[in-house]
XYZ file of N, CA and C in Angstrom:
846
model
N 19.757 15.734 14.476
C 20.233 14.424 14.091
C 19.146 13.651 13.356
N 17.910 13.747 13.859
C 16.781 13.027 13.171
C 16.588 13.547 11.746
N 16.637 14.870 11.585
C 16.461 15.417 10.242
C 17.586 15.023 9.318
N 18.821 14.966 9.890
C 19.976 14.565 9.082
C 19.898 13.150 8.610
N 19.387 12.281 9.472
C 19.238 10.850 9.133
C 18.140 10.632 8.110
N 17.033 11.394 8.226
C 15.905 11.198 7.322
C 16.078 11.931 6.000
N 16.972 12.928 5.902
C 17.086 13.732 4.719
C 17.390 12.929 3.437
N 18.331 11.905 3.484
C 18.544 11.147 2.230
C 17.294 10.434 1.737
N 16.554 9.814 2.615
C 15.316 9.153 2.228
C 14.302 10.132 1.647
N 14.190 11.305 2.301
C 13.278 12.328 1.845
C 13.666 12.809 0.461
N 15.002 13.024 0.237
C 15.446 13.482 -1.063
C 15.150 12.479 -2.154
N 15.407 11.180 -1.862
C 15.141 10.130 -2.861
C 13.627 10.061 -3.161
N 12.799 10.189 -2.116
C 11.333 10.158 -2.329
C 10.895 11.339 -3.202
N 11.406 12.531 -2.880
C 11.012 13.688 -3.639
C 11.392 13.559 -5.105
N 12.556 12.992 -5.379
C 13.025 12.922 -6.803
C 12.332 11.734 -7.516
N 12.404 10.546 -6.917
C 11.955 9.331 -7.641
C 10.493 8.991 -7.506
N 9.766 9.723 -6.665
C 8.322 9.528 -6.570
C 7.612 10.766 -7.064
N 7.732 11.860 -6.329
C 6.981 13.042 -6.755
C 7.621 13.726 -7.930
N 8.930 13.632 -8.120
C 9.537 14.207 -9.303
C 9.067 13.489 -10.576
N 9.033 12.159 -10.530
C 8.575 11.431 -11.755
C 7.080 11.561 -11.956
N 6.325 11.829 -10.895
C 4.876 12.104 -11.091
C 4.733 13.391 -11.915
N 5.481 14.418 -11.512
C 5.431 15.671 -12.205
C 5.923 15.489 -13.644
N 6.945 14.681 -13.874
C 7.496 14.431 -15.195
C 6.450 13.717 -16.068
N 5.707 12.794 -15.475
C 4.690 12.069 -16.245
C 3.565 13.030 -16.666
N 3.194 13.946 -15.745
C 2.168 14.926 -16.068
C 2.645 15.814 -17.277
N 3.922 16.224 -17.219
C 4.484 17.026 -18.269
C 4.443 16.271 -19.625
N 4.812 14.995 -19.586
C 4.801 14.201 -20.815
C 3.390 14.042 -21.399
N 2.392 14.027 -20.511
C 1.013 13.844 -21.022
C 0.530 15.031 -21.787
N 1.198 16.185 -21.645
C 0.787 17.370 -22.387
C 1.815 17.692 -23.531
N 2.627 16.706 -23.875
C 3.620 16.849 -24.884
C 3.292 15.973 -26.127
N 4.124 16.092 -27.116
C 3.976 15.236 -28.336
C 4.827 13.990 -28.273
N 5.237 13.546 -27.141
C 6.138 12.419 -26.962
C 5.512 11.144 -27.572
N 6.387 10.420 -28.295
C 6.016 9.131 -28.868
C 6.992 8.050 -28.417
N 8.046 7.785 -29.230
C 9.033 6.759 -28.860
C 9.881 7.307 -27.696
N 10.272 8.577 -27.734
C 11.113 9.189 -26.743
C 10.469 10.475 -26.270
N 10.808 10.963 -25.090
C 10.231 12.202 -24.589
C 10.525 13.387 -25.526
N 9.489 14.121 -25.821
C 9.631 15.337 -26.661
C 8.859 16.430 -25.916
N 9.590 17.441 -25.524
C 8.937 18.492 -24.703
C 8.317 19.615 -25.535
N 7.508 19.211 -26.430
C 6.780 20.146 -27.290
C 5.273 20.158 -26.853
N 4.779 21.322 -26.528
C 3.455 21.444 -25.971
C 2.422 20.950 -26.971
N 1.503 20.087 -26.482
C 0.453 19.560 -27.347
C -0.913 19.737 -26.747
N -1.019 20.420 -25.598
C -2.294 20.670 -24.982
C -2.950 19.355 -24.536
N -4.232 19.198 -24.851
C -4.981 17.998 -24.471
C -5.023 16.968 -25.568
N -4.115 17.045 -26.536
C -4.117 16.128 -27.637
C -3.970 14.669 -27.217
N -3.066 14.430 -26.303
C -2.855 13.049 -25.857
C -4.050 12.484 -25.122
N -4.720 13.347 -24.339
C -5.962 12.895 -23.632
C -7.050 12.624 -24.648
N -7.164 13.372 -25.675
C -8.138 13.177 -26.730
C -7.874 11.810 -27.423
N -6.605 11.570 -27.689
C -6.225 10.286 -28.320
C -6.513 9.146 -27.365
N -6.275 9.337 -26.100
C -6.492 8.303 -25.121
C -8.004 7.928 -25.069
N -8.872 8.937 -24.999
C -10.334 8.629 -24.915
C -10.942 8.256 -26.249
N -10.149 8.329 -27.282
C -10.603 7.888 -28.639
C -10.088 6.468 -28.901
N -9.384 5.871 -27.966
C -8.847 4.519 -28.147
C -9.791 3.501 -27.567
N -10.308 2.598 -28.390
C -11.259 1.584 -27.877
C -10.665 0.708 -26.786
N -9.410 0.420 -26.860
C -8.793 -0.444 -25.872
C -8.799 0.136 -24.483
N -8.803 1.488 -24.376
C -8.870 2.159 -23.111
C -10.192 1.909 -22.443
N -11.274 1.879 -23.216
C -12.626 1.579 -22.620
C -12.711 0.146 -22.181
N -12.034 -0.741 -22.885
C -11.950 -2.151 -22.443
C -11.262 -2.255 -21.144
N -10.145 -1.514 -21.009
C -9.375 -1.514 -19.748
C -10.227 -0.947 -18.565
N -10.973 0.088 -18.831
C -11.801 0.668 -17.795
C -12.915 -0.311 -17.349
N -13.505 -0.949 -18.376
C -14.554 -1.967 -18.063
C -13.992 -3.095 -17.257
N -12.825 -3.582 -17.645
C -12.200 -4.679 -16.886
C -11.834 -4.242 -15.485
N -11.389 -3.017 -15.349
C -11.065 -2.477 -14.038
C -12.317 -2.403 -13.135
N -13.438 -2.026 -13.761
C -14.660 -1.988 -13.003
C -15.064 -3.379 -12.468
N -14.944 -4.383 -13.345
C -15.279 -5.770 -12.927
C -14.304 -6.256 -11.899
N -13.011 -6.112 -12.214
C -11.968 -6.627 -11.326
C -11.984 -5.882 -9.999
N -11.990 -4.537 -10.079
C -11.933 -3.719 -8.857
C -13.137 -3.938 -7.953
N -14.319 -3.961 -8.532
C -15.533 -4.139 -7.792
C -15.574 -5.478 -7.065
N -15.293 -6.569 -7.754
C -15.327 -7.878 -7.113
C -14.156 -8.058 -6.160
N -12.972 -7.575 -6.546
C -11.770 -7.738 -5.740
C -11.983 -7.011 -4.387
N -12.496 -5.800 -4.408
C -12.645 -5.047 -3.184
C -13.803 -5.677 -2.310
N -14.924 -5.951 -2.952
C -16.058 -6.491 -2.178
C -15.774 -7.819 -1.549
N -15.149 -8.736 -2.358
C -14.919 -10.067 -1.765
C -13.773 -10.041 -0.744
N -12.780 -9.229 -0.974
C -11.686 -9.100 0.006
C -12.183 -8.556 1.309
N -13.064 -7.506 1.252
C -13.630 -6.958 2.473
C -14.483 -7.970 3.222
N -15.324 -8.672 2.471
C -16.244 -9.653 3.097
C -15.450 -10.812 3.747
N -14.501 -11.409 2.928
C -13.735 -12.516 3.476
C -12.878 -12.074 4.635
N -12.223 -10.881 4.512
C -11.410 -10.384 5.627
C -12.169 -10.220 6.871
N -13.371 -9.589 6.794
C -14.192 -9.379 7.955
C -14.711 -10.717 8.526
N -15.103 -11.601 7.672
C -15.588 -12.914 8.081
C -14.567 -13.701 8.829
N -13.374 -13.778 8.296
C -12.298 -14.551 8.941
C -11.884 -13.886 10.238
N -11.875 -12.542 10.237
C -11.532 -11.839 11.473
C -12.548 -12.092 12.568
N -13.806 -12.158 12.223
C -14.827 -12.442 13.237
C -14.679 -13.864 13.787
N -14.376 -14.795 12.880
C -14.151 -16.153 13.361
C -12.924 -16.219 14.284
N -11.862 -15.590 13.919
C -10.663 -15.642 14.793
C -10.885 -14.872 16.101
N -11.805 -13.929 16.081
C -12.036 -13.135 17.267
C -12.801 -13.930 18.345
N -13.257 -15.161 18.005
C -13.953 -15.985 18.953
C -12.991 -16.700 19.893
N -11.676 -16.393 19.797
C -10.636 -16.981 20.623
C -10.602 -18.501 20.423
N -10.621 -18.897 19.120
C -10.619 -20.325 18.845
C -9.259 -20.907 19.111
N -9.204 -22.205 19.277
C -7.943 -22.896 19.482
C -7.093 -22.870 18.224
N -5.868 -22.617 18.364
C -4.951 -22.606 17.218
C -4.964 -21.269 16.468
N -5.476 -20.266 17.078
C -5.522 -18.951 16.441
C -4.131 -18.444 16.075
N -3.174 -18.683 16.965
C -1.790 -18.224 16.737
C -1.193 -18.865 15.501
N -1.628 -20.076 15.129
C -1.112 -20.719 13.935
C -1.898 -20.349 12.712
N -3.184 -20.012 12.871
C -3.989 -19.684 11.713
C -3.695 -18.282 11.185
N -3.417 -17.342 12.037
C -3.150 -16.022 11.548
C -1.952 -15.984 10.587
N -0.802 -16.579 10.868
C 0.247 -16.561 9.882
C -0.128 -17.254 8.545
N -0.943 -18.313 8.651
C -1.373 -18.975 7.423
C -2.181 -18.051 6.534
N -3.090 -17.305 7.135
C -3.939 -16.383 6.357
C -3.063 -15.171 5.827
N -2.040 -14.799 6.582
C -1.220 -13.650 6.213
C -0.135 -14.044 5.219
N 0.173 -15.322 5.123
C 1.294 -15.732 4.293
C 1.196 -15.295 2.814
N -0.010 -15.398 2.153
C -0.029 -14.971 0.776
C 0.411 -13.504 0.537
N 0.194 -12.629 1.509
C 0.604 -11.263 1.365
C 2.106 -11.124 1.348
N 2.838 -12.064 1.922
C 4.263 -12.019 1.916
C 4.885 -12.400 0.578
N 4.053 -12.948 -0.333
C 4.529 -13.417 -1.655
C 4.331 -12.274 -2.619
N 5.235 -12.090 -3.512
C 5.107 -11.089 -4.540
C 3.995 -11.420 -5.521
N 3.415 -10.402 -6.142
C 2.352 -10.634 -7.062
C 2.775 -11.424 -8.267
N 4.071 -11.309 -8.647
C 4.573 -12.130 -9.755
C 4.494 -13.622 -9.422
N 4.903 -13.954 -8.245
C 4.849 -15.371 -7.810
C 3.423 -15.830 -7.710
N 2.539 -14.996 -7.133
C 1.130 -15.373 -7.021
C 0.543 -15.610 -8.453
N 0.768 -14.682 -9.385
C 0.233 -14.835 -10.730
C 0.761 -16.072 -11.350
N 2.052 -16.400 -11.215
C 2.617 -17.586 -11.851
C 2.048 -18.844 -11.217
N 1.902 -18.867 -9.928
C 1.373 -20.065 -9.224
C -0.055 -20.329 -9.678
N -0.892 -19.291 -9.715
C -2.296 -19.438 -10.105
C -2.370 -19.787 -11.595
N -1.421 -19.288 -12.409
C -1.414 -19.677 -13.809
C -1.195 -21.198 -14.017
N -0.262 -21.713 -13.223
C -0.054 -23.169 -13.278
C -1.263 -23.918 -12.759
N -1.863 -23.425 -11.680
C -2.968 -24.091 -11.046
C -4.230 -24.155 -11.969
N -4.471 -23.023 -12.669
C -5.637 -22.901 -13.488
C -5.438 -23.305 -14.947
N -4.214 -23.617 -15.331
C -3.921 -24.033 -16.684
C -4.661 -25.344 -16.965
N -5.495 -25.356 -17.992
C -6.297 -26.576 -18.306
C -5.469 -27.807 -18.551
N -4.270 -27.636 -19.037
C -3.429 -28.819 -19.333
C -2.470 -29.250 -18.199
N -2.366 -28.388 -17.153
C -1.343 -28.657 -16.082
C -1.975 -28.784 -14.714
N -2.961 -28.001 -14.414
C -3.363 -27.812 -13.025
C -4.625 -28.550 -12.640
N -5.648 -27.761 -12.266
C -6.844 -28.372 -11.670
C -7.510 -29.340 -12.599
N -7.661 -28.992 -13.866
C -8.305 -29.916 -14.831
C -7.596 -31.231 -14.900
N -6.259 -31.190 -14.985
C -5.515 -32.443 -15.113
C -5.647 -33.328 -13.886
N -5.657 -32.695 -12.699
C -5.795 -33.429 -11.475
C -7.179 -34.147 -11.402
N -8.212 -33.391 -11.728
C -9.544 -33.923 -11.709
C -9.687 -35.092 -12.719
N -9.119 -34.942 -13.843
C -9.202 -35.967 -14.907
C -8.421 -37.220 -14.424
N -7.268 -37.018 -13.746
C -6.550 -38.176 -13.254
C -7.272 -38.898 -12.169
N -8.184 -38.170 -11.461
C -8.937 -38.810 -10.402
C -10.218 -39.499 -10.953
N -10.414 -39.373 -12.266
C -11.562 -40.034 -12.875
C -12.708 -39.169 -13.261
N -12.635 -37.866 -12.909
C -13.729 -36.924 -13.231
C -13.385 -36.297 -14.593
N -13.605 -37.095 -15.657
C -13.209 -36.686 -16.974
C -14.095 -35.589 -17.589
N -15.278 -35.406 -17.050
C -16.177 -34.370 -17.564
C -15.872 -32.992 -16.962
N -15.010 -32.960 -15.968
C -14.726 -31.656 -15.276
C -13.934 -30.796 -16.213
N -14.332 -29.521 -16.212
C -13.587 -28.558 -17.022
C -13.575 -27.202 -16.335
N -12.471 -26.522 -16.336
C -12.339 -25.199 -15.784
C -11.344 -24.429 -16.649
N -11.881 -23.814 -17.690
C -11.086 -23.192 -18.701
C -11.131 -21.637 -18.666
N -11.402 -21.100 -17.428
C -11.519 -19.662 -17.330
C -10.260 -18.911 -17.797
N -9.130 -19.552 -17.615
C -7.847 -18.873 -17.904
C -7.723 -18.556 -19.389
N -8.319 -19.382 -20.249
C -8.201 -19.204 -21.695
C -9.579 -18.802 -22.285
N -10.545 -18.577 -21.447
C -11.890 -18.135 -21.918
C -11.932 -16.601 -21.842
N -12.084 -15.899 -22.977
C -12.089 -14.435 -22.974
C -13.168 -13.844 -22.068
N -14.291 -14.531 -21.889
C -15.404 -14.024 -21.061
C -15.174 -14.223 -19.612
N -14.314 -15.148 -19.243
C -14.136 -15.505 -17.809
C -12.733 -15.179 -17.285
N -11.799 -14.836 -18.197
C -10.379 -14.684 -17.754
C -10.250 -13.624 -16.681
N -10.987 -12.569 -16.744
C -10.860 -11.494 -15.792
C -11.181 -11.968 -14.350
N -12.021 -12.981 -14.258
C -12.359 -13.490 -12.919
C -11.241 -14.349 -12.331
N -10.353 -14.867 -13.148
C -9.182 -15.565 -12.587
C -8.279 -14.579 -11.902
N -8.208 -13.356 -12.453
C -7.424 -12.305 -11.803
C -8.054 -11.944 -10.463
N -9.359 -11.927 -10.376
C -10.068 -11.612 -9.139
C -9.738 -12.728 -8.111
N -9.790 -13.974 -8.514
C -9.484 -15.086 -7.611
C -8.119 -14.948 -7.015
N -7.119 -14.740 -7.900
C -5.708 -14.634 -7.413
C -5.529 -13.387 -6.509
N -6.143 -12.270 -6.908
C -5.986 -11.057 -6.085
C -6.619 -11.237 -4.725
N -7.817 -11.787 -4.667
C -8.479 -11.970 -3.385
C -7.706 -12.957 -2.488
N -7.187 -14.011 -3.088
C -6.367 -14.952 -2.294
C -5.170 -14.276 -1.657
N -4.579 -13.314 -2.369
C -3.357 -12.706 -1.808
C -3.642 -11.670 -0.744
N -4.747 -10.940 -0.874
C -4.929 -9.778 0.050
C -5.974 -9.975 1.100
N -6.820 -10.973 1.004
C -7.858 -11.125 2.013
C -7.288 -11.345 3.422
N -6.178 -12.039 3.552
C -5.556 -12.285 4.829
C -5.035 -10.995 5.436
N -4.506 -10.068 4.621
C -4.070 -8.790 5.162
C -5.269 -7.961 5.632
N -6.368 -8.000 4.924
C -7.542 -7.292 5.328
C -8.107 -7.904 6.631
N -8.004 -9.242 6.745
C -8.393 -9.895 7.974
C -7.587 -9.367 9.143
N -6.300 -9.180 8.974
C -5.456 -8.685 10.054
C -5.895 -7.291 10.479
N -6.274 -6.438 9.517
C -6.736 -5.110 9.831
C -8.032 -5.151 10.635
N -8.946 -5.965 10.200
C -10.249 -6.069 10.903
C -10.050 -6.716 12.296
N -9.168 -7.704 12.403
C -8.953 -8.326 13.683
C -8.379 -7.362 14.672
N -7.439 -6.485 14.210
C -6.884 -5.465 15.108
C -7.992 -4.501 15.547
N -8.902 -4.213 14.620
C -10.014 -3.330 14.986
C -10.950 -3.965 16.005
N -11.248 -5.258 15.803
C -12.147 -5.985 16.693
C -11.517 -6.065 18.082
N -10.242 -6.296 18.197
C -9.552 -6.386 19.471
C -9.516 -5.016 20.186
N -9.749 -3.993 19.443
C -9.664 -2.632 20.068
C -11.020 -2.136 20.594
N -12.059 -2.921 20.343
C -13.441 -2.519 20.806
C -13.568 -2.830 22.259
N -14.209 -1.912 22.972
C -14.415 -2.079 24.430
C -15.401 -3.283 24.686
N -14.897 -4.262 25.422
C -15.677 -5.444 25.730
C -16.858 -5.140 26.644
N -16.759 -4.059 27.419
C -17.829 -3.730 28.333
C -19.135 -3.442 27.587
N -19.024 -2.802 26.473
C -20.209 -2.464 25.667
C -20.864 -3.788 25.170
N -19.997 -4.709 24.736
C -20.535 -5.985 24.209
C -21.165 -6.768 25.351
N -20.526 -6.785 26.524
C -21.074 -7.513 27.671
C -22.408 -6.940 28.098
N -22.545 -5.634 28.040
C -23.794 -4.942 28.421
C -24.936 -5.365 27.458
N -24.606 -5.459 26.124
C -25.570 -5.853 25.180
C -25.995 -7.290 25.380
N -25.027 -8.159 25.723
C -25.329 -9.578 25.973
C -26.207 -9.732 27.244
N -25.955 -8.929 28.240
C -26.751 -8.997 29.455
C -28.215 -8.556 29.123
N -28.364 -7.598 28.225
C -29.713 -7.131 27.854
C -30.420 -8.135 26.930
N -29.734 -9.203 26.576
C -30.403 -10.233 25.768
C -30.272 -10.044 24.248
N -29.373 -9.197 23.801
C -29.233 -8.989 22.375
C -28.546 -10.206 21.729
N -29.093 -10.685 20.608
C -28.488 -11.841 19.929
C -27.117 -11.470 19.332
N -26.310 -12.470 19.148
C -24.924 -12.226 18.668
C -24.895 -11.486 17.318
N -25.835 -11.902 16.435
C -25.875 -11.264 15.094
C -26.184 -9.807 15.235
N -27.103 -9.428 16.065
C -27.470 -8.010 16.246
C -26.354 -7.267 16.904
N -25.614 -7.865 17.800
C -24.472 -7.199 18.459
C -23.405 -6.815 17.425
N -23.120 -7.734 16.522
C -22.143 -7.460 15.470
C -22.680 -6.395 14.543
N -23.941 -6.553 14.122
C -24.515 -5.666 13.111
C -24.699 -4.235 13.643
N -25.137 -4.083 14.870
C -25.540 -2.768 15.359
C -24.430 -2.126 16.228
N -23.564 -2.902 16.820
C -22.575 -2.362 17.758
C -21.160 -2.462 17.267
N -20.757 -3.691 16.846
C -19.349 -3.919 16.547
C -18.961 -3.390 15.174
N -19.678 -3.771 14.140
C -19.336 -3.370 12.765
C -19.341 -1.847 12.595
N -20.394 -1.135 13.135
C -20.295 0.332 13.005
C -19.064 0.956 13.580
N -18.490 0.316 14.667
C -17.216 0.849 15.232
C -16.015 0.559 14.386
N -16.143 -0.281 13.373
C -15.066 -0.623 12.493
C -15.001 0.287 11.270
N -15.796 1.360 11.265
C -15.854 2.292 10.120
C -14.443 2.757 9.698
N -13.548 3.223 10.622
C -12.222 3.642 10.210
C -11.426 2.510 9.496
N -11.592 1.270 10.000
C -10.887 0.131 9.355
C -11.463 -0.095 7.978
N -12.762 -0.015 7.841
C -13.385 -0.189 6.509
C -12.838 0.831 5.511
N -12.734 2.086 5.916
C -12.234 3.142 5.093
C -10.797 2.913 4.703
N -9.993 2.547 5.665
C -8.575 2.260 5.405
C -8.433 1.088 4.425
N -9.163 0.030 4.715
C -9.057 -1.153 3.830
C -9.564 -0.829 2.448
N -10.628 -0.036 2.343
C -11.155 0.318 1.027
C -10.109 1.081 0.208
N -9.437 2.044 0.847
C -8.461 2.838 0.082
C -7.291 1.970 -0.284
N -6.822 1.101 0.559
C -5.720 0.186 0.226
C -6.067 -0.707 -0.939
N -7.272 -1.272 -0.885
C -7.696 -2.205 -1.955
C -7.912 -1.446 -3.267
N -8.495 -0.277 -3.183
C -8.698 0.481 -4.412
C -7.341 0.850 -5.062
N -6.422 1.264 -4.255
C -5.106 1.572 -4.774
C -4.435 0.415 -5.394
N -4.533 -0.744 -4.764
C -3.928 -1.993 -5.264
C -4.651 -2.426 -6.571
N -5.979 -2.251 -6.650
C -6.692 -2.633 -7.852
C -6.334 -1.823 -9.051
N -6.199 -0.471 -8.814
C -5.913 0.411 -9.946
C -4.465 0.199 -10.428
N -3.545 -0.054 -9.564
C -2.149 -0.258 -10.013
C -1.779 -1.670 -10.298
N -2.725 -2.592 -10.297
C -2.420 -3.988 -10.555
C -1.823 -4.181 -11.924
N -0.600 -4.633 -11.935
C 0.112 -4.846 -13.193
C 0.789 -6.192 -13.197
N 1.696 -6.396 -12.238
C 2.499 -7.617 -12.213
C 1.639 -8.905 -12.065
N 0.526 -8.817 -11.315
C -0.378 -9.977 -11.159
C -0.964 -10.353 -12.467
N -1.442 -9.342 -13.211
C -2.116 -9.586 -14.517
C -1.095 -10.136 -15.509
N 0.102 -9.479 -15.575
C 1.090 -9.913 -16.562
C 1.551 -11.379 -16.296
N 1.758 -11.744 -15.022
C 2.179 -13.081 -14.673
C 1.056 -14.098 -14.919
N -0.185 -13.723 -14.685
C -1.283 -14.666 -14.752
C -1.799 -14.844 -16.150
N -2.150 -13.772 -16.867
C -2.772 -13.804 -18.156
C -1.995 -13.077 -19.268
N -1.064 -12.193 -18.890
C -0.380 -11.392 -19.847
C -1.312 -10.373 -20.522
N -2.437 -10.080 -19.871
C -3.442 -9.141 -20.432
C -4.387 -9.828 -21.354
N -4.228 -11.089 -21.657
C -5.049 -11.846 -22.598
C -6.061 -12.746 -21.903
N -6.711 -13.651 -22.641
C -6.508 -13.817 -24.112
C -7.069 -12.595 -24.878
N -6.344 -12.186 -25.891
C -6.655 -10.922 -26.583
C -6.410 -9.775 -25.649
N -7.477 -8.993 -25.380
C -7.409 -7.948 -24.367
C -8.454 -8.146 -23.265
N -8.730 -9.448 -23.007
C -9.794 -9.778 -22.055
C -9.456 -9.365 -20.651
N -8.188 -9.270 -20.336
C -7.799 -8.875 -18.952
C -6.932 -7.596 -18.977
N -7.101 -6.799 -20.010
C -6.415 -5.505 -20.114
C -6.941 -4.584 -18.998
N -6.001 -4.009 -18.232
C -6.332 -3.037 -17.207
C -5.636 -1.731 -17.525
N -6.029 -0.602 -16.905
C -5.293 0.621 -17.200
C -3.816 0.560 -16.959
N -3.375 -0.225 -15.999
C -1.922 -0.325 -15.777
C -1.191 -1.011 -16.907
N -1.779 -2.136 -17.381
C -1.174 -2.798 -18.536
C -1.313 -1.971 -19.800
N -2.388 -1.260 -19.946
C -2.603 -0.354 -21.050
C -1.495 0.742 -21.053
N -1.224 1.313 -19.885
C -0.219 2.348 -19.779
C 1.147 1.835 -20.151
N 1.470 0.649 -19.665
C 2.797 0.134 -19.974
C 2.966 -0.224 -21.460
N 1.966 -0.823 -22.021
C 2.077 -1.200 -23.454
C 2.163 0.007 -24.359
N 1.365 1.006 -24.132
C 1.366 2.176 -24.999
C 2.647 3.028 -24.757
N 3.173 2.969 -23.545
C 4.383 3.759 -23.297
C 5.652 3.129 -23.850
N 5.787 1.816 -23.711
C 7.017 1.169 -24.003
C 7.041 0.213 -25.199
N 5.869 -0.195 -25.686
C 5.825 -1.144 -26.814
C 5.082 -0.586 -28.033
N 4.305 0.436 -27.893
C 3.479 0.943 -29.001
C 3.933 2.369 -29.408
N 5.040 2.775 -28.902
C 5.580 4.103 -29.272
C 4.574 5.208 -29.122
N 3.837 5.184 -28.044
C 2.855 6.277 -27.756
C 3.021 6.717 -26.310
N 4.190 7.238 -26.042
C 4.537 7.654 -24.686
C 3.546 8.699 -24.129
N 3.149 9.621 -24.958
C 2.218 10.658 -24.514
C 0.894 10.074 -24.087
N 0.383 9.127 -24.856
C -0.881 8.463 -24.494
C -0.717 7.668 -23.223
N 0.406 6.944 -23.120
C 0.679 6.229 -21.899
C 0.757 7.100 -20.652
N 1.389 8.261 -20.825
C 1.488 9.201 -19.710
C 0.117 9.757 -19.342
N -0.717 10.014 -20.387
C -2.077 10.536 -20.098
C -2.882 9.466 -19.330
N -2.724 8.191 -19.689
C -3.449 7.143 -18.970
C -2.948 7.004 -17.514
N -1.637 7.213 -17.312
C -1.112 7.187 -15.950
C -1.645 8.363 -15.141
N -1.831 9.509 -15.708
C -2.382 10.671 -15.047
C -3.835 10.388 -14.645
N -4.580 9.770 -15.541
C -5.938 9.399 -15.250
C -6.076 8.451 -14.092
N -5.131 7.476 -14.025
C -5.065 6.576 -12.894
C -4.735 7.302 -11.615
N -3.795 8.270 -11.686
C -3.405 9.027 -10.523
C -4.606 9.871 -10.015
N -5.351 10.455 -10.946
C -6.523 11.278 -10.586
C -7.611 10.404 -9.927
N -7.745 9.186 -10.388
C -8.773 8.294 -9.795
C -8.404 7.968 -8.326
N -7.131 7.666 -8.130
C -6.716 7.395 -6.717
C -6.831 8.638 -5.878
N -6.444 9.795 -6.423
C -6.498 11.059 -5.625
C -7.934 11.444 -5.332
N -8.861 11.105 -6.187
C -10.273 11.394 -5.931
C -10.799 10.699 -4.731
N -10.185 9.578 -4.341
C -10.594 8.885 -3.134
C -9.726 9.230 -1.945
N -8.427 9.318 -2.123
C -7.524 9.530 -1.025
C -7.600 10.966 -0.464
N -7.660 11.929 -1.312
C -7.664 13.352 -0.862
C -8.871 13.650 -0.006
N -10.113 13.297 -0.318
C -11.240 13.507 0.585
C -11.082 12.807 1.918
N -10.510 11.578 1.833
C -10.296 10.783 3.050
C -9.295 11.471 3.985
N -8.182 11.899 3.427
C -7.192 12.588 4.208
C -7.723 13.914 4.809
N -8.492 14.634 3.984
C -9.095 15.861 4.431
C -10.055 15.630 5.627
N -10.879 14.573 5.554
C -11.795 14.280 6.636
C -11.076 13.868 7.875
N -9.967 13.056 7.723
C -9.204 12.622 8.898
C -8.527 13.825 9.563
N -7.933 14.709 8.772
C -7.267 15.894 9.339
C -8.268 16.835 10.056
N -9.432 16.986 9.448
C -10.450 17.843 10.038
C -10.940 17.281 11.358
N -11.120 15.947 11.428
C -11.574 15.328 12.709
C -10.500 15.506 13.827
N -9.227 15.356 13.433
C -8.180 15.571 14.437
C -8.105 16.948 14.957
N -8.373 17.963 14.101
C -8.322 19.339 14.524
C -9.472 19.679 15.417
N -10.628 19.055 15.194
C -11.804 19.333 15.963
C -11.808 18.534 17.288
C-alpha cells in the first residue's frame, strides 16, 4: 500500500525533475537556438558559453553574492541561535518573528526590498522627510553596489531559517559536558568555541549546502529586486540562463549554463552525501 501511494509522486519526480535534467543536458550538446533541435554539436555550446563576456560577469557576481550571502547568513544564524539558547524571556515569540521571512516567497521579498531601497520611495524619502536631507542610499541604482542589495535581501530572508537549524543543534548538545566545563572554570566564550561549536559541524555542513544551493539558483529574488540591472550589475548564472534560453534565442547556450550550475551544486552535494553514507555504514 505504501508503494502504491508513493508511486504517483515518484513518477512525477522522475519525469519532471530528473527527466528534464537529462533533457537539458541533451540540449546543451545540440544546435538548439529558438527551439530544441536534436542535432549533435559536441562542445560547441559550451565553447560559446565560455566565450561570452556576460557569463564571466555572472560568475563574478555569484562569487560576491554567494560568498557574502553564505558567510553572513551563517554568522547571523549562529549568533541569534546562541542568544535564544540562553532561555531568554519571550523566546517563543521571537522565534516565529525570525522565521517569518522564510515563509515569504522570494518574489515578495524582492519587491518589498525594492520599494524600501528605492531612492524616491523608501529609506531615502523617509530620512529626507525627517530632516536628514544629506542622507543618500542609492545602492539599488548604483552599478557598483547593486549586488549588495541582493545580499541584504537574501540574508534577511534566510538567516532566520539558519538560526532555527543552529538552535535545534544547540538544544541537542549534552548539557552535562557544558556543566562539567563550567565547574572546571572555563569561560563561556571558550566553552562555545572549543566544545559547543565543534559539535555543530553537521549543522554547519547542512546549512552550507542549503545556502549554496539557494545562492546558485537565485533567480526570482534578483528579478523582483533589480531585474538583473542596472545594466548587468546583478546578473547571476540563473538570470543568464533564463535570458539566453528564452529571450536571446540561444537555447543551447542557456542549457550549457544550466548544466554548469548543476555541476557546481553536484560538486558540493555528492562528496557530502558520500561522506554521510560512509559514516553510517561504519
